[in-house]
Amino acid sequence: MRRGVRIAASAGALVALALAVFAVPTIWGRPWSIEHFYTRVFAELLWRHPQLLTQLRVLEPYGIRAHNRKLDDLSVAAALEEAEAVRENLRTLRSYDRDAQTPAQRLSTDVLGWFLQIHADGEPFLFHDYPLNQLGGVQVELPDFLLNVHPLADARDAEDYVARLAALGAAIDQTIAGVRHRAAQDVVPPRFVVQRVRAQVDAFRAGGADANVLVTGFAERLAKVDSLAPETRARLVAAARAQVESVVLPAWERLAAFLPALEAQASAEVGAWKHPSGSLYYGWALRYHTTTTRSAEEIHALGLREVERIHAEMRAIRQEIEGGGALPQLPELASVSDESSIGDWLRAAQRDPRFLFPDDAEGREQVLAAYQSIIDEAAPRLPALFGRLPQAPVRVERVPPFKEEGAPGAYYMPPPLDGSKPGIFYANLRSVREIPRFGMRTLTYHEAIPGHHLQVAIAQELDGVPIFRRVVPFTAYAEGWALYAERLALEHGFHPTPWDRLGALVAEVFRAARLVVDTGLHAQRWTREQAIDYMLRNTGMPETDVVAEVERYVVMPGQACAYKVGQLTILELRERARARLGERFDLRAFHDVVLGSGALPLELLERVVDEWIERSAAGS
């Protein structure tokens, strides 16, 4: 019933969007209404990205599913065409009379304007990214999309899946052409990136069509579709196998044949500085992800200060533990001297069997169950902190094994807008013995509730805002909120033991160290090895996790800086409100204001909160 209410509340906006998506190819000129323009811009985005349309499921409630047979156009020409559309939409947006807009419309105009402007500013760096990378490259993301995002509820969905398999060859060829285009502009991934991609491509090709995950995973999902007759399932699996054998595997063979030449062009240098106009590119990437004008130097210094501050909190908890606190001295710590780095001490603690799960299939199930139990335990405590809560549920699932090696320790997938699936907290189980129990709580609070899921699902369920504001991403806001949620849980007793509290600080110092490492790599010309060494000494993370994280920062310049910048901004706004309002400060109301407008650039979030503070101070 609650899901039905949610869909009904959004029906008007979704109908308008559905009509706009179909009208996009025939619409020219300037819409008479700013509200119509918001819808058209978002519809254009969806028209160009059928995979996003599939993920959001905004058209399926109206029986519109043709987009589910298509993949995104990954060609150089499509990227250039989209960049021109951004510039044209920005010009059109600025043609509307701001004085004639309501306050709500002005906020929407400013959000859309910021989004379009940052993309327009990034046009000189349109081809500075790495379409082939170990973290989110086409070679892993396309299979992941088909297996985990493409719907599979009936025969038509299955036929669409097979059609998308048939389109994978063209997508890989477009990707190869795009990488060649970048290489001609002296934008080549570091050597280790190409080597990781080669390993992933070889693993995907191994075993032939019958063993390929796009066939086996499809068959497993089809087996759960009760409406399909056995002979229909067999026909569809055979059709998928035929496409994998005739289209998909040959495309991956072409990719495998291309990569040695790319590796020969690659170097050991890893920072964005090495590319043409590399410093300007990194400055843009920092603005894009942090939504601020902070320089690399400022962010680096901020990271060093935060690491030292958090280390002081960690040392206090270490003394509590070693001085006869809630848990006794661990045997694994006996060999660690008082002079050892906090990183060495934490890694020793993480090896203690009392904190670890069995490294087998049963242990992996225990990890997933433990994460889910933390969500179930946290949920009843949320009404004390939030006036607004989402209707969409969240569940825990394993990161697909084929992408575990290059994936982060965890990530979140939002629910579709039609409410047909929950939000998913994906946990990486590549090495269960590197998942200590005392770090699980804060990771769950970050990815699920009160972190990503709470924020994203609330945004998706907002009424009275243009639909683009329910889904538009701003890294600093989204990741800043999730990191703020970790701190909020720590402040409000969600961690029952000193070790759990220490786990929360381990996660926070890890984000602070990111500020240092990301700017070190991309602005100060650190090597990959320097970055790994810094993370090992200062975070206590296992070496395999540190390596994966540093390699992630290499292929996503600036993104890792968004977490701490966003969190500190929200904390500063909270203290500003508390100081101004005194006894009238209401934490639940503050959270509702921060979450009540969807994702925002930090400067616009500050404006929204300041306006609320003044209204509250005036008693309105």
Coordinates of C-alpha atoms in Angstrom, one line a residue:
M1 CA 0.0 0.0 0.0
R2 CA 2.8 2.4 0.9
R3 CA 4.5 1.7 -2.4
G4 CA 1.2 2.4 -4.2
V5 CA 1.0 5.8 -2.5
R6 CA 4.6 6.6 -3.5
I7 CA 3.9 5.8 -7.2
A8 CA 0.7 7.7 -7.2
A9 CA 2.3 10.8 -5.7
S10 CA 4.8 10.8 -8.5
A11 CA 2.4 9.9 -11.3
G12 CA 1.9 13.4 -12.7
A13 CA 5.6 14.1 -13.0
L14 CA 6.3 10.7 -14.5
V15 CA 3.5 11.1 -17.1
A16 CA 4.9 14.5 -18.1
L17 CA 8.4 13.0 -18.3
A18 CA 7.2 10.0 -20.4
L19 CA 5.6 12.4 -22.9
A20 CA 8.6 14.6 -23.0
V21 CA 11.0 11.7 -23.6
F22 CA 9.0 10.7 -26.7
A23 CA 8.6 14.3 -27.8
V24 CA 12.3 15.2 -27.5
P25 CA 13.3 14.3 -31.1
T26 CA 10.6 16.6 -32.4
I27 CA 10.9 19.6 -30.0
W28 CA 12.8 22.7 -31.1
G29 CA 12.8 26.1 -29.6
R30 CA 12.3 27.4 -26.2
P31 CA 9.5 26.0 -24.0
W32 CA 7.2 28.8 -22.8
S33 CA 7.3 27.6 -19.2
I34 CA 10.5 27.1 -17.1
E35 CA 8.9 24.0 -15.6
H36 CA 8.5 22.5 -19.1
F37 CA 12.1 23.4 -19.8
Y38 CA 13.3 21.5 -16.6
T39 CA 11.4 18.5 -17.9
R40 CA 12.7 18.8 -21.4
V41 CA 16.4 19.0 -20.3
F42 CA 16.0 15.8 -18.2
A43 CA 14.1 14.1 -20.9
E44 CA 16.9 14.9 -23.3
L45 CA 19.4 13.3 -20.9
L46 CA 17.3 10.1 -20.7
W47 CA 16.8 10.0 -24.5
R48 CA 20.5 10.0 -24.9
H49 CA 21.0 7.3 -22.2
P50 CA 18.7 4.4 -22.5
Q51 CA 20.5 2.6 -19.8
L52 CA 19.7 5.3 -17.3
L53 CA 16.1 5.1 -18.5
T54 CA 16.2 1.4 -17.6
Q55 CA 17.7 2.1 -14.2
L56 CA 15.2 4.7 -13.2
R57 CA 12.1 2.8 -14.7
V58 CA 10.2 6.0 -15.3
L59 CA 8.5 4.7 -18.5
E60 CA 7.7 1.1 -17.6
P61 CA 4.6 1.9 -15.6
Y62 CA 3.0 3.2 -18.8
G63 CA 4.0 0.1 -20.8
I64 CA 6.9 1.9 -22.6
R65 CA 9.8 -0.5 -22.8
A66 CA 11.5 0.0 -26.2
H67 CA 14.5 1.6 -24.6
N68 CA 15.3 -1.6 -22.8
R69 CA 16.6 -3.1 -26.1
K70 CA 19.3 -0.4 -26.5
L71 CA 22.7 0.5 -25.0
D72 CA 24.1 4.0 -24.6
D73 CA 26.0 5.4 -27.6
L74 CA 29.6 5.4 -26.5
S75 CA 31.0 7.1 -29.6
V76 CA 33.2 10.2 -29.7
A77 CA 30.5 11.8 -31.9
A78 CA 27.8 11.2 -29.3
A79 CA 30.0 12.8 -26.6
L80 CA 30.6 15.9 -28.7
E81 CA 26.9 16.1 -29.6
E82 CA 25.9 16.0 -25.9
A83 CA 28.5 18.7 -25.0
E84 CA 26.8 21.0 -27.6
A85 CA 23.4 20.2 -26.1
V86 CA 24.7 21.2 -22.7
R87 CA 25.9 24.6 -24.0
E88 CA 22.6 25.2 -25.8
N89 CA 20.5 24.3 -22.7
L90 CA 22.6 26.6 -20.6
R91 CA 21.9 29.4 -23.0
T92 CA 18.2 28.7 -22.9
L93 CA 18.1 28.5 -19.2
R94 CA 19.7 31.9 -18.9
S95 CA 17.0 33.4 -21.2
Y96 CA 14.3 32.9 -18.6
D97 CA 13.4 36.0 -16.5
R98 CA 14.7 35.1 -13.0
D99 CA 12.6 37.8 -11.4
A100 CA 9.4 36.2 -12.7
Q101 CA 10.3 32.9 -11.0
T102 CA 9.0 31.7 -7.6
P103 CA 11.6 31.1 -4.9
A104 CA 11.2 27.3 -5.5
Q105 CA 11.8 27.8 -9.2
R106 CA 14.8 30.0 -8.6
L107 CA 16.4 27.2 -6.6
S108 CA 15.6 24.7 -9.3
T109 CA 17.1 27.1 -11.9
D110 CA 20.2 27.5 -9.8
V111 CA 20.6 23.7 -9.3
L112 CA 20.2 23.1 -13.0
G113 CA 22.4 26.0 -13.9
W114 CA 25.2 24.7 -11.7
F115 CA 24.9 21.2 -13.2
L116 CA 25.0 22.5 -16.8
Q117 CA 27.7 25.0 -16.1
I118 CA 30.1 22.5 -14.6
H119 CA 29.6 20.2 -17.5
A120 CA 30.2 23.0 -20.0
D121 CA 33.3 24.0 -18.1
G122 CA 34.5 20.5 -18.4
E123 CA 34.2 20.3 -22.2
P124 CA 38.0 20.9 -22.8
F125 CA 38.5 17.8 -20.7
L126 CA 35.8 15.7 -22.4
F127 CA 38.3 13.0 -23.3
H128 CA 40.6 13.1 -20.3
D129 CA 38.8 10.1 -18.7
Y130 CA 39.6 6.3 -19.0
P131 CA 36.7 4.4 -20.6
L132 CA 38.7 1.2 -19.9
N133 CA 39.7 1.1 -16.2
Q134 CA 39.7 -1.6 -13.5
L135 CA 37.0 0.1 -11.4
G136 CA 34.1 1.1 -13.6
G137 CA 35.4 0.5 -17.2
V138 CA 33.0 -0.6 -20.0
Q139 CA 34.4 -4.1 -19.8
V140 CA 33.0 -4.6 -16.3
E141 CA 30.1 -2.1 -16.2
L142 CA 28.2 -3.4 -19.3
P143 CA 28.0 -7.0 -18.0
D144 CA 27.2 -5.7 -14.5
F145 CA 24.4 -3.6 -15.9
L146 CA 22.9 -6.5 -17.9
L147 CA 23.0 -8.8 -14.9
N148 CA 21.9 -6.4 -12.1
V149 CA 20.0 -3.5 -13.6
H150 CA 18.3 -4.8 -16.7
P151 CA 14.8 -6.0 -15.7
L152 CA 13.9 -9.7 -16.1
A153 CA 10.3 -10.2 -15.2
D154 CA 8.8 -11.7 -18.3
A155 CA 9.6 -13.0 -21.8
R156 CA 9.7 -9.5 -23.3
D157 CA 12.4 -8.4 -20.8
A158 CA 14.3 -11.5 -21.7
E159 CA 14.1 -10.8 -25.4
D160 CA 15.3 -7.2 -24.7
Y161 CA 18.3 -8.7 -22.8
V162 CA 19.2 -10.8 -25.8
A163 CA 18.9 -7.7 -28.0
R164 CA 21.3 -5.8 -25.7
L165 CA 23.7 -8.7 -25.9
A166 CA 23.6 -8.2 -29.7
A167 CA 24.5 -4.5 -29.2
L168 CA 27.6 -5.2 -27.0
G169 CA 29.9 -5.6 -30.1
A170 CA 29.2 -2.1 -31.2
A171 CA 29.6 -0.8 -27.7
I172 CA 33.1 -2.4 -27.4
D173 CA 34.1 -1.1 -30.8
Q174 CA 33.0 2.4 -29.9
T175 CA 35.0 2.1 -26.7
I176 CA 38.1 1.1 -28.5
A177 CA 37.7 4.0 -31.0
G178 CA 37.2 6.3 -28.0
V179 CA 40.4 5.1 -26.3
R180 CA 42.3 5.5 -29.5
H181 CA 40.9 9.1 -29.8
R182 CA 42.2 9.9 -26.3
A183 CA 45.6 8.3 -27.0
A184 CA 46.0 10.5 -30.0
Q185 CA 45.6 13.5 -27.6
D186 CA 48.2 12.0 -25.2
V187 CA 45.6 10.7 -22.7
V188 CA 46.6 7.2 -21.9
P189 CA 45.9 5.3 -18.7
P190 CA 48.8 4.3 -16.4
R191 CA 50.3 1.0 -17.1
F192 CA 48.9 -0.8 -14.1
V193 CA 45.4 0.2 -15.2
V194 CA 45.8 -1.4 -18.6
Q195 CA 47.3 -4.5 -16.9
R196 CA 44.3 -4.8 -14.6
V197 CA 41.9 -4.4 -17.5
R198 CA 43.7 -7.0 -19.5
A199 CA 43.3 -9.5 -16.6
Q200 CA 39.6 -8.7 -16.4
V201 CA 39.1 -9.1 -20.1
D202 CA 41.0 -12.5 -20.1
A203 CA 38.9 -13.7 -17.2
F204 CA 35.7 -12.8 -18.9
R205 CA 36.7 -14.7 -22.1
A206 CA 37.8 -17.8 -20.2
G207 CA 35.5 -20.9 -20.4
G208 CA 33.7 -20.0 -23.6
A209 CA 30.0 -19.2 -24.1
D210 CA 28.6 -21.9 -21.9
A211 CA 30.5 -20.7 -18.8
N212 CA 30.1 -17.0 -19.5
V213 CA 28.4 -15.1 -16.8
L214 CA 26.1 -13.4 -19.3
V215 CA 24.7 -16.8 -20.1
T216 CA 24.8 -18.5 -16.7
G217 CA 23.6 -15.4 -14.8
F218 CA 20.8 -15.0 -17.3
A219 CA 19.7 -18.6 -16.9
E220 CA 19.7 -18.3 -13.1
R221 CA 17.5 -15.2 -13.3
L222 CA 15.1 -16.8 -15.8
A223 CA 14.7 -19.8 -13.6
K224 CA 13.0 -17.4 -11.1
V225 CA 10.4 -16.1 -13.6
D226 CA 7.5 -18.4 -12.9
S227 CA 5.4 -17.2 -15.8
L228 CA 7.8 -18.7 -18.4
A229 CA 7.3 -22.3 -19.7
P230 CA 10.4 -24.5 -19.6
E231 CA 10.7 -24.6 -23.3
T232 CA 10.5 -20.8 -23.5
R233 CA 13.3 -20.5 -20.9
A234 CA 15.4 -23.0 -22.9
R235 CA 14.8 -21.0 -26.1
L236 CA 15.8 -17.7 -24.5
V237 CA 19.0 -19.2 -22.9
A238 CA 20.0 -20.6 -26.2
A239 CA 19.4 -17.3 -27.9
A240 CA 21.6 -15.5 -25.3
R241 CA 24.3 -18.2 -25.7
A242 CA 24.3 -17.7 -29.4
Q243 CA 24.8 -13.9 -29.0
V244 CA 27.5 -14.4 -26.5
E245 CA 29.3 -16.8 -28.8
S246 CA 28.8 -14.9 -32.1
V247 CA 28.9 -11.2 -30.8
V248 CA 30.1 -10.8 -27.2
L249 CA 33.1 -13.0 -27.0
P250 CA 34.5 -11.9 -30.4
A251 CA 34.1 -8.3 -29.2
W252 CA 36.1 -9.1 -26.1
E253 CA 38.7 -10.8 -28.3
R254 CA 39.0 -7.6 -30.3
L255 CA 39.5 -5.7 -27.0
A256 CA 42.1 -8.2 -25.9
A257 CA 44.0 -7.8 -29.2
F258 CA 43.9 -4.0 -28.7
L259 CA 45.2 -3.8 -25.2
P260 CA 48.8 -4.8 -25.7
A261 CA 49.4 -1.8 -27.9
L262 CA 47.7 0.5 -25.3
E263 CA 49.9 -1.0 -22.6
A264 CA 53.0 -0.3 -24.7
Q265 CA 52.0 3.4 -24.8
A266 CA 51.3 3.6 -21.1
S267 CA 53.8 4.8 -18.4
A268 CA 54.2 4.3 -14.7
E269 CA 53.0 7.9 -14.1
V270 CA 49.6 7.9 -12.5
G271 CA 48.5 11.5 -11.8
A272 CA 46.2 13.7 -13.8
W273 CA 49.0 16.2 -14.0
K274 CA 50.6 14.2 -16.8
H275 CA 47.8 14.9 -19.3
P276 CA 47.6 17.9 -21.6
S277 CA 46.4 20.8 -19.4
G278 CA 46.5 18.3 -16.5
S279 CA 46.5 20.9 -13.7
L280 CA 43.5 22.7 -15.2
Y281 CA 41.8 19.3 -15.6
Y282 CA 42.3 18.4 -12.0
G283 CA 41.2 21.8 -10.8
W284 CA 38.0 21.2 -12.8
A285 CA 37.6 17.7 -11.3
L286 CA 37.9 19.1 -7.8
R287 CA 35.2 21.7 -8.5
Y288 CA 33.0 19.0 -10.1
H289 CA 33.2 16.6 -7.2
T290 CA 33.5 19.0 -4.2
T291 CA 31.2 21.7 -5.7
T292 CA 33.5 24.3 -4.1
T293 CA 36.4 26.4 -5.3
R294 CA 38.9 24.9 -2.9
S295 CA 42.3 24.4 -4.4
A296 CA 44.4 21.2 -4.3
E297 CA 46.7 22.8 -1.8
E298 CA 43.9 23.8 0.5
I299 CA 42.4 20.3 0.3
H300 CA 45.7 18.6 1.0
A301 CA 46.3 20.8 4.1
L302 CA 42.8 20.1 5.3
G303 CA 43.4 16.4 4.9
L304 CA 46.6 16.5 7.0
R305 CA 44.8 18.4 9.8
E306 CA 41.9 16.0 9.8
V307 CA 44.1 12.9 9.9
E308 CA 45.9 14.3 12.9
R309 CA 42.7 15.2 14.7
I310 CA 41.2 11.8 14.1
H311 CA 44.4 10.0 15.2
A312 CA 44.1 11.8 18.5
E313 CA 40.6 10.4 19.0
M314 CA 41.8 7.0 18.0
R315 CA 44.7 7.1 20.5
A316 CA 42.2 7.9 23.3
I317 CA 40.1 4.8 22.4
R318 CA 43.2 2.7 22.1
Q319 CA 44.2 3.7 25.7
E320 CA 40.7 2.8 26.9
I321 CA 41.0 -0.6 25.3
E322 CA 44.5 -1.3 26.5
G323 CA 43.8 0.1 29.9
G324 CA 41.1 -2.5 30.8
G325 CA 38.1 -1.2 29.0
A326 CA 35.2 -3.2 27.7
L327 CA 37.5 -5.6 25.8
P328 CA 40.8 -7.0 27.0
Q329 CA 44.2 -6.7 25.3
L330 CA 44.2 -8.8 22.1
P331 CA 46.9 -11.4 21.6
E332 CA 47.6 -10.1 18.2
L333 CA 48.6 -6.7 19.6
A334 CA 51.4 -8.1 21.9
S335 CA 54.0 -7.8 19.1
V336 CA 53.1 -4.2 18.3
S337 CA 55.2 -1.6 20.2
D338 CA 53.9 1.6 21.6
E339 CA 55.9 3.5 19.0
S340 CA 54.2 1.6 16.1
S341 CA 52.0 3.7 13.7
I342 CA 48.3 3.7 14.3
G343 CA 48.1 1.8 11.0
D344 CA 50.3 -1.1 12.2
W345 CA 48.3 -1.3 15.5
L346 CA 45.0 -1.5 13.7
R347 CA 46.1 -4.1 11.2
A348 CA 47.3 -6.2 14.1
A349 CA 43.9 -5.9 15.8
Q350 CA 42.1 -6.8 12.5
R351 CA 43.9 -10.1 12.4
D352 CA 42.5 -11.3 15.7
P353 CA 40.2 -14.3 15.0
R354 CA 37.5 -12.9 17.4
F355 CA 36.8 -10.2 14.9
L356 CA 36.8 -12.3 11.8
F357 CA 34.4 -14.5 9.8
P358 CA 35.2 -17.9 8.3
D359 CA 36.7 -17.5 4.9
D360 CA 34.3 -19.8 3.2
A361 CA 30.8 -19.8 1.7
E362 CA 29.2 -20.0 5.1
G363 CA 31.3 -17.1 6.3
R364 CA 30.2 -15.0 3.4
E365 CA 26.6 -15.6 4.2
Q366 CA 27.3 -14.7 7.8
V367 CA 28.8 -11.4 6.6
L368 CA 25.7 -10.5 4.6
A369 CA 23.4 -11.5 7.5
A370 CA 25.4 -9.3 9.9
Y371 CA 25.2 -6.3 7.6
Q372 CA 21.4 -6.8 7.3
S373 CA 21.0 -7.2 11.1
I374 CA 22.8 -3.8 11.6
I375 CA 20.2 -2.2 9.2
D376 CA 17.4 -3.8 11.1
E377 CA 18.7 -2.6 14.4
A378 CA 19.3 0.9 13.2
A379 CA 15.9 1.4 11.6
P380 CA 13.8 1.9 14.8
R381 CA 16.2 4.5 16.0
L382 CA 15.8 6.8 13.0
P383 CA 12.5 8.6 14.0
A384 CA 14.4 10.2 16.9
L385 CA 16.7 11.9 14.4
F386 CA 14.6 12.4 11.3
G387 CA 11.1 13.8 10.7
R388 CA 11.1 12.5 7.1
L389 CA 11.9 8.9 6.4
P390 CA 11.8 7.1 3.0
Q391 CA 9.3 4.4 2.1
A392 CA 11.7 2.4 -0.1
P393 CA 13.4 -0.4 1.7
V394 CA 17.1 -1.4 1.4
R395 CA 18.7 -4.8 1.4
V396 CA 22.2 -6.2 1.4
E397 CA 23.7 -8.1 -1.6
R398 CA 27.1 -9.4 -2.6
V399 CA 29.1 -7.6 -5.2
P400 CA 29.0 -9.8 -8.3
P401 CA 32.1 -12.1 -8.1
F402 CA 33.2 -11.3 -11.6
K403 CA 33.8 -7.6 -10.6
E404 CA 35.0 -8.1 -7.0
E405 CA 38.7 -7.7 -7.7
G406 CA 38.4 -4.1 -9.0
A407 CA 35.4 -3.0 -7.0
P408 CA 35.5 -0.9 -3.8
G409 CA 34.7 -2.6 -0.4
A410 CA 31.0 -1.5 -0.8
Y411 CA 28.7 0.6 -2.8
Y412 CA 25.0 1.6 -3.0
M413 CA 22.6 1.2 -5.9
P414 CA 19.4 3.4 -5.6
P415 CA 15.9 1.9 -6.1
P416 CA 14.2 2.7 -9.4
L417 CA 11.6 5.5 -9.3
D418 CA 8.7 3.2 -9.8
G419 CA 9.4 1.4 -6.5
S420 CA 9.7 -2.0 -8.2
K421 CA 13.0 -2.8 -6.4
P422 CA 14.6 -1.8 -3.1
G423 CA 17.9 0.1 -2.8
I424 CA 20.9 -2.3 -2.7
F425 CA 23.9 -2.1 -0.4
Y426 CA 26.5 -4.1 -2.2
A427 CA 29.2 -5.7 0.0
N428 CA 32.5 -6.8 -1.5
L429 CA 33.3 -10.3 -0.2
R430 CA 36.6 -10.8 -2.2
S431 CA 38.4 -11.4 1.1
V432 CA 36.2 -12.1 4.1
R433 CA 39.2 -12.2 6.4
E434 CA 39.7 -8.5 5.8
I435 CA 36.2 -7.6 7.0
P436 CA 36.6 -7.1 10.8
R437 CA 33.4 -7.1 12.7
F438 CA 34.2 -3.7 14.4
G439 CA 34.2 -2.0 11.0
M440 CA 30.9 -3.3 9.8
R441 CA 28.6 -0.9 11.6
T442 CA 29.9 2.3 10.3
L443 CA 30.1 0.9 6.7
T444 CA 26.4 0.0 7.0
Y445 CA 25.5 3.4 8.3
H446 CA 27.3 5.0 5.3
E447 CA 25.9 2.8 2.5
A448 CA 22.4 2.2 3.9
I449 CA 20.8 4.0 6.8
P450 CA 21.1 6.8 7.8
G451 CA 23.5 7.3 4.9
H452 CA 23.1 6.8 1.1
H453 CA 19.8 5.0 1.1
L454 CA 18.1 7.4 3.4
Q455 CA 19.3 10.4 1.4
V456 CA 18.7 9.1 -2.1
A457 CA 15.4 7.4 -1.4
I458 CA 14.0 10.6 0.3
A459 CA 15.2 12.6 -2.7
Q460 CA 13.4 10.2 -5.1
E461 CA 10.2 10.5 -3.1
L462 CA 10.1 14.3 -2.9
D463 CA 6.9 16.0 -4.0
G464 CA 6.6 19.4 -5.6
V465 CA 10.1 19.5 -7.2
P466 CA 11.1 19.0 -10.8
I467 CA 11.9 15.3 -11.4
F468 CA 15.6 16.1 -12.3
R469 CA 16.1 17.3 -8.7
R470 CA 15.1 13.8 -7.4
V471 CA 17.9 12.1 -9.2
V472 CA 20.6 14.7 -10.2
P473 CA 23.9 13.7 -8.5
F474 CA 26.3 16.0 -6.7
T475 CA 29.2 14.0 -5.2
A476 CA 30.0 16.3 -2.3
Y477 CA 26.4 16.4 -1.1
A478 CA 25.8 12.6 -1.5
E479 CA 29.1 11.4 -0.1
G480 CA 29.2 14.2 2.4
W481 CA 25.9 13.2 3.8
A482 CA 26.9 9.5 4.0
L483 CA 30.0 10.5 6.0
Y484 CA 28.0 12.8 8.1
A485 CA 25.7 9.9 8.8
E486 CA 28.6 7.9 10.1
R487 CA 29.5 10.7 12.5
L488 CA 25.8 11.1 13.5
A489 CA 25.6 7.4 14.4
L490 CA 28.8 7.7 16.5
E491 CA 27.4 10.8 18.3
H492 CA 24.1 9.0 19.2
G493 CA 25.4 5.7 20.5
F494 CA 24.9 3.4 17.6
H495 CA 28.3 1.8 18.4
P496 CA 28.0 -0.3 21.6
T497 CA 31.7 -1.1 22.2
P498 CA 35.0 0.8 22.1
W499 CA 36.0 -1.3 19.2
D500 CA 32.9 -0.3 17.3
R501 CA 33.7 3.3 18.0
L502 CA 37.2 2.7 16.9
G503 CA 35.8 1.2 13.7
A504 CA 33.9 4.4 13.0
L505 CA 37.1 6.4 13.4
V506 CA 39.0 4.1 11.1
A507 CA 36.4 4.8 8.4
E508 CA 36.7 8.5 9.0
V509 CA 40.5 8.7 9.0
F510 CA 40.4 6.7 5.8
R511 CA 38.3 9.5 4.2
A512 CA 40.6 12.2 5.6
A513 CA 43.6 10.4 4.2
R514 CA 41.9 10.5 0.8
L515 CA 42.2 14.2 0.8
V516 CA 45.9 13.9 1.2
V517 CA 46.4 11.0 -1.3
D518 CA 44.1 12.3 -4.1
T519 CA 45.8 15.7 -4.2
G520 CA 49.2 14.1 -3.7
L521 CA 48.7 11.9 -6.7
H522 CA 47.1 14.4 -9.1
A523 CA 48.7 17.7 -8.0
Q524 CA 51.9 16.9 -6.1
R525 CA 53.1 14.1 -8.5
W526 CA 53.1 11.3 -5.9
T527 CA 53.8 7.9 -7.2
R528 CA 51.3 5.0 -6.7
E529 CA 53.7 3.5 -4.2
Q530 CA 54.0 6.8 -2.2
A531 CA 50.2 6.9 -1.9
I532 CA 49.9 3.3 -0.8
D533 CA 52.6 3.8 1.9
Y534 CA 50.8 6.9 3.3
M535 CA 47.5 5.0 3.5
L536 CA 49.1 2.0 5.1
R537 CA 50.8 4.1 7.8
N538 CA 47.8 6.3 8.6
T539 CA 44.6 4.3 8.1
G540 CA 45.1 0.7 9.4
M541 CA 43.4 -0.6 6.3
P542 CA 44.5 -4.0 4.9
E543 CA 47.1 -3.7 2.1
T544 CA 44.8 -5.2 -0.5
D545 CA 42.1 -2.6 0.3
V546 CA 44.7 0.2 0.3
V547 CA 46.0 -0.9 -3.1
A548 CA 42.4 -1.1 -4.5
E549 CA 41.6 2.3 -3.1
V550 CA 44.7 4.1 -4.4
E551 CA 44.1 2.6 -7.8
R552 CA 40.6 3.9 -7.6
Y553 CA 41.7 7.5 -7.0
V554 CA 44.0 7.3 -10.0
V555 CA 41.1 6.6 -12.4
M556 CA 38.6 9.0 -10.6
P557 CA 40.5 12.3 -10.0
G558 CA 38.9 14.5 -7.3
Q559 CA 36.1 12.1 -6.4
A560 CA 37.7 10.9 -3.2
C561 CA 37.9 14.5 -1.9
A562 CA 34.2 15.0 -1.9
Y563 CA 33.4 12.9 1.2
K564 CA 35.3 15.0 3.8
V565 CA 34.5 18.4 2.2
G566 CA 30.8 17.5 2.1
Q567 CA 30.8 16.2 5.7
L568 CA 32.6 19.1 7.2
T569 CA 30.2 21.5 5.4
I570 CA 27.2 19.8 6.9
L571 CA 28.7 19.8 10.3
E572 CA 29.6 23.5 10.0
L573 CA 26.0 24.3 9.0
R574 CA 24.7 22.3 11.9
E575 CA 26.9 24.2 14.3
R576 CA 25.9 27.5 12.7
A577 CA 22.2 26.7 13.2
R578 CA 22.8 25.5 16.8
A579 CA 24.6 28.7 17.6
R580 CA 22.0 31.0 16.0
L581 CA 18.9 29.2 17.3
G582 CA 20.1 28.1 20.8
E583 CA 17.4 26.2 22.6
R584 CA 15.1 26.4 19.5
F585 CA 17.5 24.3 17.5
D586 CA 15.8 21.1 16.4
L587 CA 18.1 18.4 15.1
R588 CA 15.3 16.5 13.3
A589 CA 14.2 19.7 11.6
F590 CA 17.8 20.5 10.5
H591 CA 18.1 17.0 8.9
D592 CA 14.8 17.5 7.2
V593 CA 16.0 20.8 5.7
V594 CA 19.3 19.3 4.5
L595 CA 17.5 16.3 2.9
G596 CA 14.3 18.1 1.8
S597 CA 15.6 19.7 -1.5
G598 CA 17.3 16.7 -3.1
A599 CA 21.0 16.8 -3.8
L600 CA 22.5 20.3 -4.0
P601 CA 25.9 21.9 -4.7
L602 CA 27.3 22.8 -1.3
E603 CA 26.9 26.6 -1.9
L604 CA 23.2 26.1 -2.6
L605 CA 22.8 23.8 0.4
E606 CA 24.3 26.6 2.5
R607 CA 21.8 29.0 1.1
V608 CA 18.9 26.7 1.9
V609 CA 20.0 26.1 5.4
D610 CA 20.7 29.8 6.1
E611 CA 17.2 30.7 4.9
W612 CA 15.7 28.0 7.2
I613 CA 17.8 29.4 10.1
E614 CA 16.5 32.9 9.6
R615 CA 12.9 31.7 9.3
S616 CA 13.3 29.6 12.5
A617 CA 14.9 32.5 14.3
A618 CA 12.0 34.7 13.3
G619 CA 9.5 32.1 14.6
S620 CA 8.0 31.4 11.2

